[in-house]
Amino acid sequence: MPVPSRPPAPLPRSRATTLRIPSLGIDAPIIGVGLDGDLELRPPPVDKPKRGAAGGWRTAGLPP
């Protein structure tokens, strides 16, 4: 009779870093975003093209 094994340990918390959609030619960084004073999700900045942010991931949200 097989001995039950222990489940594997959970993976460490991760963060979203890149959005890649090769068929559309998208390969862009993801930046962390938070909530504003009204508790609404702040969008990633669009006025700083040097950052090249395509999107944001809520830093206090669930990991990808």
XYZ file of C-alpha atoms in Angstrom:
64
model
C 0.000 0.000 0.000
C 1.506 3.403 -0.980
C 2.308 5.849 1.772
C 0.558 9.234 1.307
C 3.029 11.934 0.405
C 3.052 15.459 1.739
C 1.781 18.141 -0.631
C 4.460 20.378 -2.122
C 5.225 23.674 -0.409
C 3.492 26.699 -1.975
C 5.498 28.859 -4.343
C 6.767 32.199 -3.015
C 4.775 35.314 -3.860
C 5.553 36.652 -7.323
C 4.770 39.834 -9.208
C 3.743 40.555 -12.765
C 6.664 41.980 -14.720
C 5.906 41.734 -18.429
C 2.965 41.466 -20.789
C 3.871 39.460 -23.892
C 1.545 38.768 -26.799
C 3.880 37.694 -29.626
C 1.138 37.444 -32.262
C 0.396 41.163 -31.715
C 4.021 42.232 -31.305
C 3.480 43.239 -27.673
C 6.325 42.883 -25.192
C 5.872 45.551 -22.541
C 6.646 45.977 -18.850
C 4.032 45.938 -16.099
C 4.334 48.333 -13.176
C 2.827 48.126 -9.717
C -0.165 50.362 -9.067
C -2.171 51.120 -5.947
C -5.425 52.719 -4.880
C -6.184 56.428 -4.907
C -7.913 58.451 -2.168
C -11.324 57.167 -3.303
C -10.064 53.567 -3.066
C -10.152 53.215 -6.844
C -7.362 51.538 -8.761
C -4.922 54.072 -10.183
C -4.060 53.516 -13.844
C -0.424 53.220 -14.865
C 1.082 56.556 -15.924
C 0.609 57.441 -19.583
C 2.523 60.724 -19.455
C 5.905 59.027 -19.026
C 6.599 57.133 -22.245
C 10.196 56.429 -21.174
C 8.838 54.017 -18.585
C 7.142 52.115 -21.385
C 4.396 50.865 -19.097
C 1.746 48.931 -20.930
C -0.236 48.067 -17.885
C -0.393 47.876 -14.157
C -0.852 45.194 -11.525
C -2.276 46.042 -8.132
C 0.619 45.704 -5.733
C -1.662 44.678 -2.854
C -3.641 42.283 -5.052
C -3.283 38.579 -5.659
C -0.094 37.448 -7.354
C -0.276 36.278 -10.967
